[in-house]
Amino acid sequence: MARVRLSVAERREELLRAAIEQIEARGVAAVRIADVAAALGVSNALVLYHFSTKEKLVAAAFTYAAEDDLARLRKLLGRRTTALRRLRAAVRWYAPTGQAKGWRLWIEGWAVSLREPALREVTRELDAQWKAAIARVITEGVAAGEFACADPAGTALRLTALLDGLAVQLTSYPGAVPRSRAQEWVDDALARELGLEREALADRQR
């Protein structure tokens, strides 16, 4: 059956989705242009026409994968409720759940970015966007008098660093840290960073 002719934007999106699937299945180092092409039944030349190199394809695929996550984060942080509720919801969502496919992808990306400048720039920019979004809602909470925090940017960095580290443990070493314990540590850190008693944080979530 003949393939449907796609627009340039549609074709790029199809290639990026296929690249993400292949990266998840094979890892960044092992995946080839040929793997992405074969998954879609197209030629290597078509993939190279859109991205020119494997490195550019991988960097674009990571950017594409992050777009949905960033949109979800902004939606959670943009809800019409208290800053504390928005922040708590974002922190809980950020933590790895289920099979954690997204976290496996990012752990892979962090490792490869040590050797790939193009991917390093992508992951650095995406990381900065996450931290900036968290810092903004913390600043809003301080302005509203909900909690105290002298350094929203520093708090955002420490919280995301904790979450990233726990994600590595939970994703790479299943069972090493019970999820319930990890969540307790995150809540403790959140309360400490916001100048709240742990019990007060729990009370405000009811």
PDB file of C-alpha atoms in Angstrom:
ATOM      1  CA  MET A   1       0.000   0.000   0.000  1.00  0.00           C
ATOM      2  CA  ALA A   2       1.388   3.407  -0.993  1.00  0.00           C
ATOM      3  CA  ARG A   3       2.559   5.693   1.780  1.00  0.00           C
ATOM      4  CA  VAL A   4       0.583   8.878   2.382  1.00  0.00           C
ATOM      5  CA  ARG A   5       2.496  11.956   1.262  1.00  0.00           C
ATOM      6  CA  LEU A   6       3.367  14.031   4.324  1.00  0.00           C
ATOM      7  CA  SER A   7       4.228  17.690   4.672  1.00  0.00           C
ATOM      8  CA  VAL A   8       7.765  18.591   5.705  1.00  0.00           C
ATOM      9  CA  ALA A   9       6.610  19.273   9.286  1.00  0.00           C
ATOM     10  CA  GLU A  10       4.668  16.012   9.457  1.00  0.00           C
ATOM     11  CA  ARG A  11       7.595  14.033   8.078  1.00  0.00           C
ATOM     12  CA  ARG A  12       9.993  15.572  10.590  1.00  0.00           C
ATOM     13  CA  GLU A  13       7.627  14.732  13.432  1.00  0.00           C
ATOM     14  CA  GLU A  14       7.305  11.144  12.186  1.00  0.00           C
ATOM     15  CA  LEU A  15      11.087  10.810  12.017  1.00  0.00           C
ATOM     16  CA  LEU A  16      11.527  12.286  15.499  1.00  0.00           C
ATOM     17  CA  ARG A  17       8.987   9.896  17.019  1.00  0.00           C
ATOM     18  CA  ALA A  18      10.733   6.973  15.349  1.00  0.00           C
ATOM     19  CA  ALA A  19      14.114   8.223  16.560  1.00  0.00           C
ATOM     20  CA  ILE A  20      12.868   8.394  20.151  1.00  0.00           C
ATOM     21  CA  GLU A  21      11.541   4.836  19.930  1.00  0.00           C
ATOM     22  CA  GLN A  22      14.833   3.590  18.536  1.00  0.00           C
ATOM     23  CA  ILE A  23      16.868   5.457  21.170  1.00  0.00           C
ATOM     24  CA  GLU A  24      14.718   3.923  23.920  1.00  0.00           C
ATOM     25  CA  ALA A  25      15.170   0.467  22.416  1.00  0.00           C
ATOM     26  CA  ARG A  26      18.861   0.619  21.482  1.00  0.00           C
ATOM     27  CA  GLY A  27      20.446   3.557  23.319  1.00  0.00           C
ATOM     28  CA  VAL A  28      21.934   6.679  21.767  1.00  0.00           C
ATOM     29  CA  ALA A  29      25.344   5.171  21.097  1.00  0.00           C
ATOM     30  CA  ALA A  30      23.996   2.133  19.247  1.00  0.00           C
ATOM     31  CA  VAL A  31      21.158   3.686  17.270  1.00  0.00           C
ATOM     32  CA  ARG A  32      21.837   4.340  13.589  1.00  0.00           C
ATOM     33  CA  ILE A  33      20.209   6.416  10.876  1.00  0.00           C
ATOM     34  CA  ALA A  34      19.436   3.081   9.209  1.00  0.00           C
ATOM     35  CA  ASP A  35      17.454   1.945  12.269  1.00  0.00           C
ATOM     36  CA  VAL A  36      15.203   5.006  12.131  1.00  0.00           C
ATOM     37  CA  ALA A  37      14.757   4.663   8.371  1.00  0.00           C
ATOM     38  CA  ALA A  38      13.943   0.953   8.605  1.00  0.00           C
ATOM     39  CA  ALA A  39      11.369   1.536  11.340  1.00  0.00           C
ATOM     40  CA  LEU A  40       9.416   3.752   8.947  1.00  0.00           C
ATOM     41  CA  GLY A  41      10.196   1.951   5.720  1.00  0.00           C
ATOM     42  CA  VAL A  42      11.983   4.956   4.217  1.00  0.00           C
ATOM     43  CA  SER A  43      15.482   5.517   2.871  1.00  0.00           C
ATOM     44  CA  ASN A  44      18.520   6.626   4.841  1.00  0.00           C
ATOM     45  CA  ALA A  45      18.748   9.549   2.432  1.00  0.00           C
ATOM     46  CA  LEU A  46      15.330  10.820   3.503  1.00  0.00           C
ATOM     47  CA  VAL A  47      16.365  10.891   7.155  1.00  0.00           C
ATOM     48  CA  LEU A  48      19.629  12.645   6.259  1.00  0.00           C
ATOM     49  CA  TYR A  49      17.752  15.151   4.089  1.00  0.00           C
ATOM     50  CA  HIS A  50      15.848  16.346   7.157  1.00  0.00           C
ATOM     51  CA  PHE A  51      18.624  16.148   9.765  1.00  0.00           C
ATOM     52  CA  SER A  52      21.944  15.782   7.860  1.00  0.00           C
ATOM     53  CA  THR A  53      23.714  13.878  10.692  1.00  0.00           C
ATOM     54  CA  LYS A  54      22.871  11.390  13.400  1.00  0.00           C
ATOM     55  CA  GLU A  55      23.972  13.919  16.034  1.00  0.00           C
ATOM     56  CA  LYS A  56      21.483  16.510  14.785  1.00  0.00           C
ATOM     57  CA  LEU A  57      18.727  13.898  14.645  1.00  0.00           C
ATOM     58  CA  VAL A  58      19.393  12.814  18.231  1.00  0.00           C
ATOM     59  CA  ALA A  59      19.504  16.407  19.505  1.00  0.00           C
ATOM     60  CA  ALA A  60      16.228  17.221  17.742  1.00  0.00           C
ATOM     61  CA  ALA A  61      14.629  14.040  19.081  1.00  0.00           C
ATOM     62  CA  PHE A  62      15.488  14.975  22.668  1.00  0.00           C
ATOM     63  CA  THR A  63      14.090  18.461  22.145  1.00  0.00           C
ATOM     64  CA  TYR A  64      10.899  16.964  20.724  1.00  0.00           C
ATOM     65  CA  ALA A  65      10.596  14.514  23.623  1.00  0.00           C
ATOM     66  CA  ALA A  66      10.916  17.348  26.129  1.00  0.00           C
ATOM     67  CA  GLU A  67       8.257  19.563  24.578  1.00  0.00           C
ATOM     68  CA  ASP A  68       5.324  17.571  25.957  1.00  0.00           C
ATOM     69  CA  ASP A  69       6.927  17.405  29.403  1.00  0.00           C
ATOM     70  CA  LEU A  70       7.549  21.149  29.468  1.00  0.00           C
ATOM     71  CA  ALA A  71       3.997  21.836  28.322  1.00  0.00           C
ATOM     72  CA  ARG A  72       2.658  19.609  31.121  1.00  0.00           C
ATOM     73  CA  LEU A  73       4.887  21.352  33.658  1.00  0.00           C
ATOM     74  CA  ARG A  74       3.677  24.786  32.572  1.00  0.00           C
ATOM     75  CA  LYS A  75       0.083  23.595  32.759  1.00  0.00           C
ATOM     76  CA  LEU A  76       0.561  22.348  36.331  1.00  0.00           C
ATOM     77  CA  LEU A  77       2.321  25.541  37.393  1.00  0.00           C
ATOM     78  CA  GLY A  78      -0.259  27.727  35.664  1.00  0.00           C
ATOM     79  CA  ARG A  79      -3.327  26.366  37.466  1.00  0.00           C
ATOM     80  CA  ARG A  80      -5.526  28.738  39.450  1.00  0.00           C
ATOM     81  CA  THR A  81      -4.610  27.597  42.916  1.00  0.00           C
ATOM     82  CA  THR A  82      -1.984  28.382  45.525  1.00  0.00           C
ATOM     83  CA  ALA A  83       1.674  28.430  44.597  1.00  0.00           C
ATOM     84  CA  LEU A  84       2.297  25.689  47.144  1.00  0.00           C
ATOM     85  CA  ARG A  85      -0.263  23.360  45.568  1.00  0.00           C
ATOM     86  CA  ARG A  86       1.114  24.032  42.113  1.00  0.00           C
ATOM     87  CA  LEU A  87       4.671  23.438  43.254  1.00  0.00           C
ATOM     88  CA  ARG A  88       3.776  20.242  45.088  1.00  0.00           C
ATOM     89  CA  ALA A  89       1.901  18.920  42.039  1.00  0.00           C
ATOM     90  CA  ALA A  90       4.848  19.692  39.765  1.00  0.00           C
ATOM     91  CA  VAL A  91       7.352  18.051  42.100  1.00  0.00           C
ATOM     92  CA  ARG A  92       5.222  14.902  42.405  1.00  0.00           C
ATOM     93  CA  TRP A  93       4.750  14.710  38.640  1.00  0.00           C
ATOM     94  CA  TYR A  94       8.486  15.217  38.018  1.00  0.00           C
ATOM     95  CA  ALA A  95       9.347  12.098  40.014  1.00  0.00           C
ATOM     96  CA  PRO A  96       9.606   8.863  37.964  1.00  0.00           C
ATOM     97  CA  THR A  97       6.567   6.611  37.947  1.00  0.00           C
ATOM     98  CA  GLY A  98       5.586   3.336  36.300  1.00  0.00           C
ATOM     99  CA  GLN A  99       8.123   2.090  33.760  1.00  0.00           C
ATOM    100  CA  ALA A 100       9.743   5.535  33.671  1.00  0.00           C
ATOM    101  CA  LYS A 101      10.445   5.456  29.935  1.00  0.00           C
ATOM    102  CA  GLY A 102      11.001   9.198  29.941  1.00  0.00           C
ATOM    103  CA  TRP A 103      13.595   8.968  32.699  1.00  0.00           C
ATOM    104  CA  ARG A 104      15.495   6.201  30.926  1.00  0.00           C
ATOM    105  CA  LEU A 105      15.652   8.423  27.862  1.00  0.00           C
ATOM    106  CA  TRP A 106      17.026  11.363  29.845  1.00  0.00           C
ATOM    107  CA  ILE A 107      19.562   9.321  31.773  1.00  0.00           C
ATOM    108  CA  GLU A 108      20.817   8.041  28.429  1.00  0.00           C
ATOM    109  CA  GLY A 109      20.922  11.584  27.094  1.00  0.00           C
ATOM    110  CA  TRP A 110      22.860  12.940  30.076  1.00  0.00           C
ATOM    111  CA  ALA A 111      25.491  10.231  29.675  1.00  0.00           C
ATOM    112  CA  VAL A 112      25.961  10.781  25.938  1.00  0.00           C
ATOM    113  CA  SER A 113      25.960  14.583  26.268  1.00  0.00           C
ATOM    114  CA  LEU A 114      29.318  14.306  28.046  1.00  0.00           C
ATOM    115  CA  ARG A 115      30.810  13.482  24.634  1.00  0.00           C
ATOM    116  CA  GLU A 116      28.349  15.131  22.239  1.00  0.00           C
ATOM    117  CA  PRO A 117      28.390  18.970  22.298  1.00  0.00           C
ATOM    118  CA  ALA A 118      25.150  19.332  20.310  1.00  0.00           C
ATOM    119  CA  LEU A 119      23.204  17.145  22.714  1.00  0.00           C
ATOM    120  CA  ARG A 120      24.876  18.807  25.693  1.00  0.00           C
ATOM    121  CA  GLU A 121      23.563  22.202  24.581  1.00  0.00           C
ATOM    122  CA  VAL A 122      20.058  20.778  24.162  1.00  0.00           C
ATOM    123  CA  THR A 123      19.961  19.106  27.572  1.00  0.00           C
ATOM    124  CA  ARG A 124      21.466  22.190  29.241  1.00  0.00           C
ATOM    125  CA  GLU A 125      18.802  24.476  27.749  1.00  0.00           C
ATOM    126  CA  LEU A 126      15.965  22.128  28.670  1.00  0.00           C
ATOM    127  CA  ASP A 127      17.318  21.787  32.203  1.00  0.00           C
ATOM    128  CA  ALA A 128      17.460  25.589  32.507  1.00  0.00           C
ATOM    129  CA  GLN A 129      13.816  25.856  31.423  1.00  0.00           C
ATOM    130  CA  TRP A 130      12.729  23.357  34.109  1.00  0.00           C
ATOM    131  CA  LYS A 131      14.605  25.210  36.830  1.00  0.00           C
ATOM    132  CA  ALA A 132      13.330  28.611  35.690  1.00  0.00           C
ATOM    133  CA  ALA A 133       9.718  27.413  35.767  1.00  0.00           C
ATOM    134  CA  ILE A 134      10.112  26.040  39.294  1.00  0.00           C
ATOM    135  CA  ALA A 135      11.877  29.219  40.458  1.00  0.00           C
ATOM    136  CA  ARG A 136       9.069  31.401  39.102  1.00  0.00           C
ATOM    137  CA  VAL A 137       6.339  29.651  41.060  1.00  0.00           C
ATOM    138  CA  ILE A 138       8.476  29.755  44.213  1.00  0.00           C
ATOM    139  CA  THR A 139       8.894  33.516  43.713  1.00  0.00           C
ATOM    140  CA  GLU A 140       5.112  33.853  43.329  1.00  0.00           C
ATOM    141  CA  GLY A 141       4.572  31.929  46.552  1.00  0.00           C
ATOM    142  CA  VAL A 142       6.981  34.173  48.439  1.00  0.00           C
ATOM    143  CA  ALA A 143       5.258  37.296  47.073  1.00  0.00           C
ATOM    144  CA  ALA A 144       1.873  35.920  48.156  1.00  0.00           C
ATOM    145  CA  GLY A 145       3.171  35.253  51.673  1.00  0.00           C
ATOM    146  CA  GLU A 146       2.588  31.492  51.429  1.00  0.00           C
ATOM    147  CA  PHE A 147       6.119  30.558  52.445  1.00  0.00           C
ATOM    148  CA  ALA A 148       9.617  31.973  52.861  1.00  0.00           C
ATOM    149  CA  CYS A 149      12.502  31.432  50.470  1.00  0.00           C
ATOM    150  CA  ALA A 150      15.431  33.813  50.132  1.00  0.00           C
ATOM    151  CA  ASP A 151      16.832  32.173  46.984  1.00  0.00           C
ATOM    152  CA  PRO A 152      14.171  30.722  44.621  1.00  0.00           C
ATOM    153  CA  ALA A 153      16.746  29.895  41.923  1.00  0.00           C
ATOM    154  CA  GLY A 154      18.943  28.037  44.413  1.00  0.00           C
ATOM    155  CA  THR A 155      15.936  26.176  45.789  1.00  0.00           C
ATOM    156  CA  ALA A 156      14.869  25.160  42.275  1.00  0.00           C
ATOM    157  CA  LEU A 157      18.364  23.840  41.599  1.00  0.00           C
ATOM    158  CA  ARG A 158      18.522  21.842  44.834  1.00  0.00           C
ATOM    159  CA  LEU A 159      15.032  20.375  44.396  1.00  0.00           C
ATOM    160  CA  THR A 160      15.601  19.305  40.800  1.00  0.00           C
ATOM    161  CA  ALA A 161      19.026  17.909  41.685  1.00  0.00           C
ATOM    162  CA  LEU A 162      17.413  15.770  44.392  1.00  0.00           C
ATOM    163  CA  LEU A 163      14.686  14.613  42.030  1.00  0.00           C
ATOM    164  CA  ASP A 164      17.183  13.834  39.263  1.00  0.00           C
ATOM    165  CA  GLY A 165      19.335  11.805  41.643  1.00  0.00           C
ATOM    166  CA  LEU A 166      16.370   9.859  42.986  1.00  0.00           C
ATOM    167  CA  ALA A 167      15.192   9.245  39.422  1.00  0.00           C
ATOM    168  CA  VAL A 168      18.542   7.664  38.583  1.00  0.00           C
ATOM    169  CA  GLN A 169      18.283   5.400  41.643  1.00  0.00           C
ATOM    170  CA  LEU A 170      14.661   4.422  41.022  1.00  0.00           C
ATOM    171  CA  THR A 171      15.139   3.895  37.284  1.00  0.00           C
ATOM    172  CA  SER A 172      18.586   2.280  37.198  1.00  0.00           C
ATOM    173  CA  TYR A 173      18.377   0.239  40.410  1.00  0.00           C
ATOM    174  CA  PRO A 174      14.783  -0.900  40.950  1.00  0.00           C
ATOM    175  CA  GLY A 175      14.129  -1.619  44.612  1.00  0.00           C
ATOM    176  CA  ALA A 176      17.218   0.224  45.875  1.00  0.00           C
ATOM    177  CA  VAL A 177      15.000   2.991  47.276  1.00  0.00           C
ATOM    178  CA  PRO A 178      11.313   2.406  48.081  1.00  0.00           C
ATOM    179  CA  ARG A 179       9.178   4.935  46.228  1.00  0.00           C
ATOM    180  CA  SER A 180       7.377   5.849  49.429  1.00  0.00           C
ATOM    181  CA  ARG A 181      10.690   6.652  51.123  1.00  0.00           C
ATOM    182  CA  ALA A 182      11.851   8.704  48.151  1.00  0.00           C
ATOM    183  CA  GLN A 183       8.627  10.704  48.276  1.00  0.00           C
ATOM    184  CA  GLU A 184       9.126  11.352  51.992  1.00  0.00           C
ATOM    185  CA  TRP A 185      12.609  12.716  51.298  1.00  0.00           C
ATOM    186  CA  VAL A 186      11.239  14.978  48.571  1.00  0.00           C
ATOM    187  CA  ASP A 187       8.487  16.305  50.851  1.00  0.00           C
ATOM    188  CA  ASP A 188      10.998  16.877  53.652  1.00  0.00           C
ATOM    189  CA  ALA A 189      13.256  18.831  51.298  1.00  0.00           C
ATOM    190  CA  LEU A 190      10.346  20.870  49.949  1.00  0.00           C
ATOM    191  CA  ALA A 191       9.182  21.829  53.444  1.00  0.00           C
ATOM    192  CA  ARG A 192      12.730  22.715  54.504  1.00  0.00           C
ATOM    193  CA  GLU A 193      13.383  24.845  51.431  1.00  0.00           C
ATOM    194  CA  LEU A 194      10.099  26.751  51.865  1.00  0.00           C
ATOM    195  CA  GLY A 195      10.511  27.367  55.575  1.00  0.00           C
ATOM    196  CA  LEU A 196       7.482  25.237  56.493  1.00  0.00           C
ATOM    197  CA  GLU A 197       6.932  22.556  59.061  1.00  0.00           C
ATOM    198  CA  ARG A 198       6.559  19.142  57.437  1.00  0.00           C
ATOM    199  CA  GLU A 199       3.098  18.788  59.000  1.00  0.00           C
ATOM    200  CA  ALA A 200       2.009  22.157  57.616  1.00  0.00           C
ATOM    201  CA  LEU A 201       2.989  21.057  54.114  1.00  0.00           C
ATOM    202  CA  ALA A 202       0.846  17.939  54.459  1.00  0.00           C
ATOM    203  CA  ASP A 203      -2.069  19.889  55.905  1.00  0.00           C
ATOM    204  CA  ARG A 204      -2.127  22.290  52.985  1.00  0.00           C
ATOM    205  CA  GLN A 205      -2.496  19.448  50.524  1.00  0.00           C
ATOM    206  CA  ARG A 206      -5.826  18.225  51.930  1.00  0.00           C
TER     207      ARG A 206
END
